[in-house]
mmCIF file of C-alpha atoms in Angstrom:
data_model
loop_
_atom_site.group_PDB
_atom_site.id
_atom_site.type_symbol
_atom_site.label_atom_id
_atom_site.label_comp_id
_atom_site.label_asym_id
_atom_site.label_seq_id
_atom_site.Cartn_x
_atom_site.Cartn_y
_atom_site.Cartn_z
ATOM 1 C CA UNK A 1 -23.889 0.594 7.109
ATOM 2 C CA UNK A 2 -25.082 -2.152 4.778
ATOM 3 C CA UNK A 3 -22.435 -0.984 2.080
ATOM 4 C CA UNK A 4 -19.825 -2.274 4.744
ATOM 5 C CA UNK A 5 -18.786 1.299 5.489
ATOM 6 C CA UNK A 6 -19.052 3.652 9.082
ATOM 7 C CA UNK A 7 -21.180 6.519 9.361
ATOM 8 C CA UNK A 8 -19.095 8.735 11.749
ATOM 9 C CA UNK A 9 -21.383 12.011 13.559
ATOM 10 C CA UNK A 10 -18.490 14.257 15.399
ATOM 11 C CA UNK A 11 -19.105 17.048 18.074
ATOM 12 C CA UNK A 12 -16.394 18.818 19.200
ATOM 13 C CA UNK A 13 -16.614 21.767 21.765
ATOM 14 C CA UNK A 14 -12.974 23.891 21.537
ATOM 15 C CA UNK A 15 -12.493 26.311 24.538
ATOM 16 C CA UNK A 16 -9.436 29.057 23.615
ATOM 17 C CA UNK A 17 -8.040 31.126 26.100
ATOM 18 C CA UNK A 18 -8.292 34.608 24.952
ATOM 19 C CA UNK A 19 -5.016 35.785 26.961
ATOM 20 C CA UNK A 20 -2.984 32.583 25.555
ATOM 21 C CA UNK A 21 0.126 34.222 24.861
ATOM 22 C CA UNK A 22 1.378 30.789 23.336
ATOM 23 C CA UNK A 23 -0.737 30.882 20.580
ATOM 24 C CA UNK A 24 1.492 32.389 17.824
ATOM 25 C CA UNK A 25 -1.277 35.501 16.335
ATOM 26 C CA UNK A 26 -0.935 34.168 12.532
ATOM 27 C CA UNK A 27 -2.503 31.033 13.576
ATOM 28 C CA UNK A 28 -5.273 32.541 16.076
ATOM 29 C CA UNK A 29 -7.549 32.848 13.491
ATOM 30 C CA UNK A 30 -6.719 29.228 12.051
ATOM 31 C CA UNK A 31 -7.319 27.380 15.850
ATOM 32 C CA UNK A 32 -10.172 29.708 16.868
ATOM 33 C CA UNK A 33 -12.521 28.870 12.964
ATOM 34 C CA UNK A 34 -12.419 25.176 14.276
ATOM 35 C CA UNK A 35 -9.566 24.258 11.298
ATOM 36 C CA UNK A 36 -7.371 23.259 14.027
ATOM 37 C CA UNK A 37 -9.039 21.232 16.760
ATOM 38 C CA UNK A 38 -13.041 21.439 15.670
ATOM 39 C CA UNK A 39 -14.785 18.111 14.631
ATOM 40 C CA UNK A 40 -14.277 18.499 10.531
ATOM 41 C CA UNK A 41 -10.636 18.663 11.478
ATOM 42 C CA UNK A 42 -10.572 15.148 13.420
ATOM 43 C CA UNK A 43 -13.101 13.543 11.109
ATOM 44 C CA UNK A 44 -10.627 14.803 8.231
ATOM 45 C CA UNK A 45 -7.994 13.014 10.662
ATOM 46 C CA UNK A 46 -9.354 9.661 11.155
ATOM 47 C CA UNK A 47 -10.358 9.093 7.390
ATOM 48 C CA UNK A 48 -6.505 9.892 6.994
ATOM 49 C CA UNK A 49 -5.829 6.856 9.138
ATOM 50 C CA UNK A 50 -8.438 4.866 7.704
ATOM 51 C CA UNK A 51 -7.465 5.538 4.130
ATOM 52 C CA UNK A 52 -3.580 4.976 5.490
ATOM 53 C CA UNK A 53 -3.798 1.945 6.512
ATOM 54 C CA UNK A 54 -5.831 0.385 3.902
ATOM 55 C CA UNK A 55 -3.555 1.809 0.707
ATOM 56 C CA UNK A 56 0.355 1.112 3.130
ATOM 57 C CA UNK A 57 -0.671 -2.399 3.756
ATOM 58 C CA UNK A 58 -1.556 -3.448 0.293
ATOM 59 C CA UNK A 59 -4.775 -4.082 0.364
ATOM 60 C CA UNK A 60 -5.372 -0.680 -2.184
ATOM 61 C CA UNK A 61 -2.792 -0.148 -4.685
ATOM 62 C CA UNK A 62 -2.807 3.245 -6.805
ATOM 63 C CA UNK A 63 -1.680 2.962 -10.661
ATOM 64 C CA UNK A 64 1.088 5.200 -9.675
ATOM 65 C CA UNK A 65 2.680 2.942 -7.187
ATOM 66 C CA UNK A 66 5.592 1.275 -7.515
ATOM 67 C CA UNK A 67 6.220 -2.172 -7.398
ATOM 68 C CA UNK A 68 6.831 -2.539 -3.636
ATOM 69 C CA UNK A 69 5.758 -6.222 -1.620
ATOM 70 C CA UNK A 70 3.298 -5.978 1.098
ATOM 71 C CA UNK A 71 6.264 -5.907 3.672
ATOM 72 C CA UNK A 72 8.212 -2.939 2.420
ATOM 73 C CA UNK A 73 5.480 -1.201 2.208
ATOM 74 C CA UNK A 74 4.187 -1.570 5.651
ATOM 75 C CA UNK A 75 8.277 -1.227 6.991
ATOM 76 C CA UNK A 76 8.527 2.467 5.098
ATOM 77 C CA UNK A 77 4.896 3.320 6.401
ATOM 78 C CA UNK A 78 5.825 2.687 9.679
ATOM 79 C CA UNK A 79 8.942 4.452 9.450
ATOM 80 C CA UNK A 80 7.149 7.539 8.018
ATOM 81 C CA UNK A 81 4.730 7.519 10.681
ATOM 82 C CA UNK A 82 7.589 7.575 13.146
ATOM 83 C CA UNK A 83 9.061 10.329 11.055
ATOM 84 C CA UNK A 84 5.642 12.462 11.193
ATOM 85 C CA UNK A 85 5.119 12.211 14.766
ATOM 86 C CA UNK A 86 8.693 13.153 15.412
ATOM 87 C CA UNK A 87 8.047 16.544 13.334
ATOM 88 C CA UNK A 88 4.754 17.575 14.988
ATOM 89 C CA UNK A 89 6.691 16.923 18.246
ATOM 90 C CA UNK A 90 10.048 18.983 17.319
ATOM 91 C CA UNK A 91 7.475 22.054 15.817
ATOM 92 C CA UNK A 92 5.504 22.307 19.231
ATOM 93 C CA UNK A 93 6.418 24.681 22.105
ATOM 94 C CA UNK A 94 6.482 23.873 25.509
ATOM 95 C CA UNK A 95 8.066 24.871 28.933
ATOM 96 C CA UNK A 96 10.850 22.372 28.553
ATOM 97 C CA UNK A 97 11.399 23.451 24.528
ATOM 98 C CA UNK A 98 10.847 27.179 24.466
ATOM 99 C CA UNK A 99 11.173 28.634 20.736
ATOM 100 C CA UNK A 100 12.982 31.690 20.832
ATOM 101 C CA UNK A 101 13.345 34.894 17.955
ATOM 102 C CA UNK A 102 16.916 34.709 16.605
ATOM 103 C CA UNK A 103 16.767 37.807 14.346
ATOM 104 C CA UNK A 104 15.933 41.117 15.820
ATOM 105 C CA UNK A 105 15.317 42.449 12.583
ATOM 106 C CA UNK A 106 12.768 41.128 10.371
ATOM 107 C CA UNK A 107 14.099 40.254 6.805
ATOM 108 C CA UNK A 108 10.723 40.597 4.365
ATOM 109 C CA UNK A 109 7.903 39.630 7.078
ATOM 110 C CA UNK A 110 10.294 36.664 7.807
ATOM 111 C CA UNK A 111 10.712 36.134 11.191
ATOM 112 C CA UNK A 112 12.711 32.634 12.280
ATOM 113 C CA UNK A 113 12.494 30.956 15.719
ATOM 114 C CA UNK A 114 14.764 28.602 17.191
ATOM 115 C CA UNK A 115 15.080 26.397 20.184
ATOM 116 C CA UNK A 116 18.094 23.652 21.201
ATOM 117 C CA UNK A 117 18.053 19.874 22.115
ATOM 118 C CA UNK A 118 19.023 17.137 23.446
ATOM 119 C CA UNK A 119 18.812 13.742 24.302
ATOM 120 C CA UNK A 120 15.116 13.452 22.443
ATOM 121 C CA UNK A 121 14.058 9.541 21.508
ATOM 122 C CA UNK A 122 14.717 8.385 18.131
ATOM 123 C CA UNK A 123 17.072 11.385 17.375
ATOM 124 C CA UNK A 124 20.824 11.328 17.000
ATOM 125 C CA UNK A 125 23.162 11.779 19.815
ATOM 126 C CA UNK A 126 23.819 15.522 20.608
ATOM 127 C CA UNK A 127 22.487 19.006 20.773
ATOM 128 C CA UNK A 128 20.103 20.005 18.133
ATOM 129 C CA UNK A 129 19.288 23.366 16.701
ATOM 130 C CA UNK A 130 16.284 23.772 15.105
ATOM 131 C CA UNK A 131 14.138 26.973 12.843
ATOM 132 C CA UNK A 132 10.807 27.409 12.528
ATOM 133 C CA UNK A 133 8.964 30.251 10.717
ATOM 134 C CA UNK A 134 5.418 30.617 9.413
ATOM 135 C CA UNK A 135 4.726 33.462 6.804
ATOM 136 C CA UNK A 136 1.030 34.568 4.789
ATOM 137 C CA UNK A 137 0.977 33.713 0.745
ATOM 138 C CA UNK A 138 -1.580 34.691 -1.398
ATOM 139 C CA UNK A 139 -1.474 31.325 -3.664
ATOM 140 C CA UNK A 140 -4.001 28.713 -2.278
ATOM 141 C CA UNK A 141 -3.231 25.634 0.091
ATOM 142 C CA UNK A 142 -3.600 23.408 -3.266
ATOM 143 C CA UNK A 143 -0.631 25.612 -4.878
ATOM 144 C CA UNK A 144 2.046 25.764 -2.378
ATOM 145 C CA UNK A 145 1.151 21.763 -1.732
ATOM 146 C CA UNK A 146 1.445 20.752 -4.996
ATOM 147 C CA UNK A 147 4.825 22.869 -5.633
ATOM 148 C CA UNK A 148 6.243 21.354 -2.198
ATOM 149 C CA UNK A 149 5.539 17.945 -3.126
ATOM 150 C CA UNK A 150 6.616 17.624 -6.661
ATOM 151 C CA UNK A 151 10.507 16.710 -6.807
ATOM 152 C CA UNK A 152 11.235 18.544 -9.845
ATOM 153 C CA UNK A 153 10.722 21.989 -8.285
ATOM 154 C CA UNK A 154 13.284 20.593 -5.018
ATOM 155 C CA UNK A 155 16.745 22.322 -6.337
ATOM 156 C CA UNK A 156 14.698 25.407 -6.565
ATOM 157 C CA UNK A 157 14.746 26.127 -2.771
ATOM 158 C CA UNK A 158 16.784 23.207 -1.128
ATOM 159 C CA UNK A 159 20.397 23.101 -0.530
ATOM 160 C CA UNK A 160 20.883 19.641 -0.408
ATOM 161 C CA UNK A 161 19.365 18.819 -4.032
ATOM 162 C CA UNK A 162 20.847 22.290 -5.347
ATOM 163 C CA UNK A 163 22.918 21.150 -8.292
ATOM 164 C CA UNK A 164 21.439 17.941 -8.555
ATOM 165 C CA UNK A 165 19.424 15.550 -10.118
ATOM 166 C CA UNK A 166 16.551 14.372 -8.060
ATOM 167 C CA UNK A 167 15.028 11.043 -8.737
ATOM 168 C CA UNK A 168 12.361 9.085 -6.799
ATOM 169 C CA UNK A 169 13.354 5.614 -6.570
ATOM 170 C CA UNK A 170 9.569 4.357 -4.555
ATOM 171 C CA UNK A 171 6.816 5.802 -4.261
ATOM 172 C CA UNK A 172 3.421 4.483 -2.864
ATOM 173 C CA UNK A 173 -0.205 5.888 -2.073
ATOM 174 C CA UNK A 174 -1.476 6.253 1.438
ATOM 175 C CA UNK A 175 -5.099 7.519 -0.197
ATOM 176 C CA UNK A 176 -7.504 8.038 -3.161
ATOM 177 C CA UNK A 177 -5.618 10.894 -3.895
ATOM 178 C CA UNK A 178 -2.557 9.721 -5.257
ATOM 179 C CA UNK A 179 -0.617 13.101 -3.927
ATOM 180 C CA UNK A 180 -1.306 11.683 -0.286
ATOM 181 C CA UNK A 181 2.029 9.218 -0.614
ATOM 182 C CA UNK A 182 5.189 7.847 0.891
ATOM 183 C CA UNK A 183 8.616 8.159 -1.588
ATOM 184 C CA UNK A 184 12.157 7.719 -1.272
ATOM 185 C CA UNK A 185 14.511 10.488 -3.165
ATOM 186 C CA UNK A 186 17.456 10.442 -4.259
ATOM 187 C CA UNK A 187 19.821 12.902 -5.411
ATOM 188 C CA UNK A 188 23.018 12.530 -7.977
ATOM 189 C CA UNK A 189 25.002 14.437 -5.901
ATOM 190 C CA UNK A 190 24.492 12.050 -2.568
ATOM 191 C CA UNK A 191 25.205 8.400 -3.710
ATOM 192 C CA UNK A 192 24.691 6.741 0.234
ATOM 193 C CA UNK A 193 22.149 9.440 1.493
ATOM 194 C CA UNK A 194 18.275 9.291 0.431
ATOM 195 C CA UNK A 195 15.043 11.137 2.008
ATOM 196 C CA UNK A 196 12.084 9.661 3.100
ATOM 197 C CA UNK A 197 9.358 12.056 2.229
ATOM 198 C CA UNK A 198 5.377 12.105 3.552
ATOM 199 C CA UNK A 199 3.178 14.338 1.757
ATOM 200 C CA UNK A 200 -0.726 14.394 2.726
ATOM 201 C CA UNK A 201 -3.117 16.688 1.792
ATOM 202 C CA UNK A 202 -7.489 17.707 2.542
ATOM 203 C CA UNK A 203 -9.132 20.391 2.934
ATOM 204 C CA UNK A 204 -8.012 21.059 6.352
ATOM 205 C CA UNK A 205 -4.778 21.119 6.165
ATOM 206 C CA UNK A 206 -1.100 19.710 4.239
ATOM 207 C CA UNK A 207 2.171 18.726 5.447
ATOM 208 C CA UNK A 208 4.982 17.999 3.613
ATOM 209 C CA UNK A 209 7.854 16.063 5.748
ATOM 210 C CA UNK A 210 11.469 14.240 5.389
ATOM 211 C CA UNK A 211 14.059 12.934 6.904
ATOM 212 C CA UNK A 212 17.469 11.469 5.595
ATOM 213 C CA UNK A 213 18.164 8.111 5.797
ATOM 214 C CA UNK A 214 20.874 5.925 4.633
ATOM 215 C CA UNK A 215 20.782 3.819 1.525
ATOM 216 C CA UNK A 216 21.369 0.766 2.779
ATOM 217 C CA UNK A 217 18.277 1.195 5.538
ATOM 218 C CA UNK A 218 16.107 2.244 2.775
ATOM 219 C CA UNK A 219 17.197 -1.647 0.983
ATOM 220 C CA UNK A 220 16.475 -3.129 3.723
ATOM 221 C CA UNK A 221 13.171 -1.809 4.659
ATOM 222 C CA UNK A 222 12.313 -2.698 0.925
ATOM 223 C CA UNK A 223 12.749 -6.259 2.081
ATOM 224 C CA UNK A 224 10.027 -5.674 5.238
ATOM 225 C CA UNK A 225 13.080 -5.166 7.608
ATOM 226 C CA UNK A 226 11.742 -3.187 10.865
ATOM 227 C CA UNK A 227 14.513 -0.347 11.077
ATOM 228 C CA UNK A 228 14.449 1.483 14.362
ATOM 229 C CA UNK A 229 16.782 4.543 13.346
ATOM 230 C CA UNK A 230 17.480 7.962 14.142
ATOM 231 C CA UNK A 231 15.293 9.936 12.614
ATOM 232 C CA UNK A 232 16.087 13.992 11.795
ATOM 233 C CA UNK A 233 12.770 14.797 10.256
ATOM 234 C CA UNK A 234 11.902 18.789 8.717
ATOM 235 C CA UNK A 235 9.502 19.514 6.065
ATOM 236 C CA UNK A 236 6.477 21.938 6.301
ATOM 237 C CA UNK A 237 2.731 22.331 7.081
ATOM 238 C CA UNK A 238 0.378 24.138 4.616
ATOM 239 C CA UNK A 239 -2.379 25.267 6.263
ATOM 240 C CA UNK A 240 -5.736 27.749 4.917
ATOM 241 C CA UNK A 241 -5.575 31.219 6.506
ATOM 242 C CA UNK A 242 -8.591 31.844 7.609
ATOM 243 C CA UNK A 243 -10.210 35.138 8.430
ATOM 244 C CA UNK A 244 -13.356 34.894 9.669
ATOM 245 C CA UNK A 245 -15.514 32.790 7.421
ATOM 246 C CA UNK A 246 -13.260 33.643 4.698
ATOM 247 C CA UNK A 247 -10.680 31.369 3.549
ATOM 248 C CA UNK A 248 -7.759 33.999 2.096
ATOM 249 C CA UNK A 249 -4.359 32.459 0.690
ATOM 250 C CA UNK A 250 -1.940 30.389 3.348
ATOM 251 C CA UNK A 251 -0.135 30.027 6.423
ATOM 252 C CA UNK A 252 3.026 28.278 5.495
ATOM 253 C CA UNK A 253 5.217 26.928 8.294
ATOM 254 C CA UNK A 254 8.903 25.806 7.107
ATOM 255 C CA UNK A 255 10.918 23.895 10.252
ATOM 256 C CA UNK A 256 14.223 22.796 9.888
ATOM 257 C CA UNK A 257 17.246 21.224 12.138
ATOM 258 C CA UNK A 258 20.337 20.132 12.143
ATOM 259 C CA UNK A 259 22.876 18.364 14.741
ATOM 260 C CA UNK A 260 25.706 20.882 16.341
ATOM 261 C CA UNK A 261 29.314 19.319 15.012
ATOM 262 C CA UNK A 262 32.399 21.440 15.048
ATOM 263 C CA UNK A 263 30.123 24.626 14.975
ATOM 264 C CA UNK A 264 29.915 26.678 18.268
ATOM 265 C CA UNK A 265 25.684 26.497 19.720
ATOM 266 C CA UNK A 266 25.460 30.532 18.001
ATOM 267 C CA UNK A 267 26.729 29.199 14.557
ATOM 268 C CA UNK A 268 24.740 26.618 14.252
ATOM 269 C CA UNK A 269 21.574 28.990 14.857
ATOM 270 C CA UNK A 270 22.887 31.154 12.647
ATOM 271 C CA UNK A 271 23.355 28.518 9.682
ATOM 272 C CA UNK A 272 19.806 27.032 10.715
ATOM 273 C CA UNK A 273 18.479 30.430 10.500
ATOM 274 C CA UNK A 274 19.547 31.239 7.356
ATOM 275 C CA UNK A 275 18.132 27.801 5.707
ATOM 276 C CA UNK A 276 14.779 28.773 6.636
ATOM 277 C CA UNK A 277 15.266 32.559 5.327
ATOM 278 C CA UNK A 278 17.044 31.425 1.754
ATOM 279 C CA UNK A 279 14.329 28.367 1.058
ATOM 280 C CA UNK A 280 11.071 30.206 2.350
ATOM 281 C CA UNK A 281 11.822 33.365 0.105
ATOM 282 C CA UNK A 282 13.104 31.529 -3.092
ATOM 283 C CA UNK A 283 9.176 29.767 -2.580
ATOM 284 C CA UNK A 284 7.647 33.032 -1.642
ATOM 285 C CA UNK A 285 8.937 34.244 -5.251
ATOM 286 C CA UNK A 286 8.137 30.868 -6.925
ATOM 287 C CA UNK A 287 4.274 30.607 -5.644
ATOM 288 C CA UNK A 288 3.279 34.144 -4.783
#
């Protein structure tokens, strides 16, 4: 276009399988209203990108941003990126990582599955145990987002910053919307471990994703330093529940993991289990 700008026309033709027993039925209604795979959803997708790139390399800075050089930016984005694709990948079912119920009973409409791994790229050595649930609210995708994503309300439903006083020590814009960023947390309570947090937000769709990393990575990557670490990313996605034309509260999926040590395989679901119960009904009270 003569602004210097792309005009970009999308047609997308989504086929579902009525009898697909893999698609969980909370999210049927999501995949089949064209949220999930239609043509708004990938447009909303590649502006993402667009807007990503532009705002982690520099060339856009938001008011909000800290003071971060070109390098360290682009060495965190890249790292978050890694850290995003890593969650999608951990959250998605498949023949050789089958999710599985672990509770037989169902504990207020909470329902938590689990699966085990091992040996995945860019995760650390041993078996993994992982928890997923997704669960309706009434509050809009704008509410839960925005509680997820702001720091202060983290000791309200996470064990690790329970107790503690959370501080974000960089922070930098990945859009227009300066609640699409990438930050580093840290927590009084954990002098050598910080978490590298996503959050990104449209219409479509939210996620809200971290992983741990060490201190001294984090300085490093500040100074443009490529880090290829192991990455041990859980968070969740915020998504509009959608029945039929109708958008009516949200679908929020919590997933969380954690690497077996001196726990037998059935402890560690058990702990992993109860993560996702204790933090997705303290926010079920807090947003609802």
């Amino acid at each position: 276009m003569q602004n210097g700008s792309s005009m970009v026309t999308w047609v997308e033709n989504v086929d579902i399988q009525e009898k697909d027993k893999e698609l969980h039925p909370k999210l049927r209604p999501f995949v089949e209203s064209g949220f999930a795979f239609g043509a708004r959803r990938w447009i909303s997708t590649l502006q993402q990108e667009a807007e990503r790139f532009i705002y982690s390399t520099g060339i856009n800075i938001s008011p909000t941003d800290s003071a971060i050089s070109p390098e360290g930016r682009r060495s965190l984005a890249m790292t978050a990126k890694k850290m995003v694709i890593s969650f999608c990948s951990d959250t998605c079912n498949s023949t050789y990582h089958h999710w599985t119920s672990s509770n037989k009973s169902r504990q207020k409409n909470i329902e938590v599955k689990t699966n085990k791994r091992r040996g995945d790229p860019g995760k650390p050595p041993g078996l993994h145990r992982t928890a997923g649930c997704t669960v309706e609210l009434i509050s809009s995708q704008n509410r839960v987002f925005d509680y997820l994503s702001d720091i202060q309300n983290r000791p309200q439903w996470e064990r690790m910053s329970s107790n503690s006083l959370v501080q974000e020590l960089a922070r930098f814009s990945t859009g227009p919307d300066p609640r699409n960023c990438i930050s580093v947390l840290a927590f009084s309570r954990h002098n050598e471990i910080l978490i590298l947090q996503e959050c990104c937000t449209d219409a479509t769709g939210s996620y809200v994703i971290f992983a741990p990393i060490e201190k001294a990575v984090f300085q490093s990557m500040l100074c443009g330093v490529d880090q290829d670490i192991q990455l041990m990313p859980f968070g969740f996605f915020i998504l509009p529940n959608v029945s039929g034309s109708i958008l009516d509260g949200t679908l929020l999926t919590m997933v969380f993991q954690l690497t077996v040590k001196n726990v037998s395989s059935k402890q560690a679901v058990q702990v992993v289990t109860q993560i996702v119960k204790d933090a997705l009904q303290k926010i079920m009270e807090a947003v609802n």
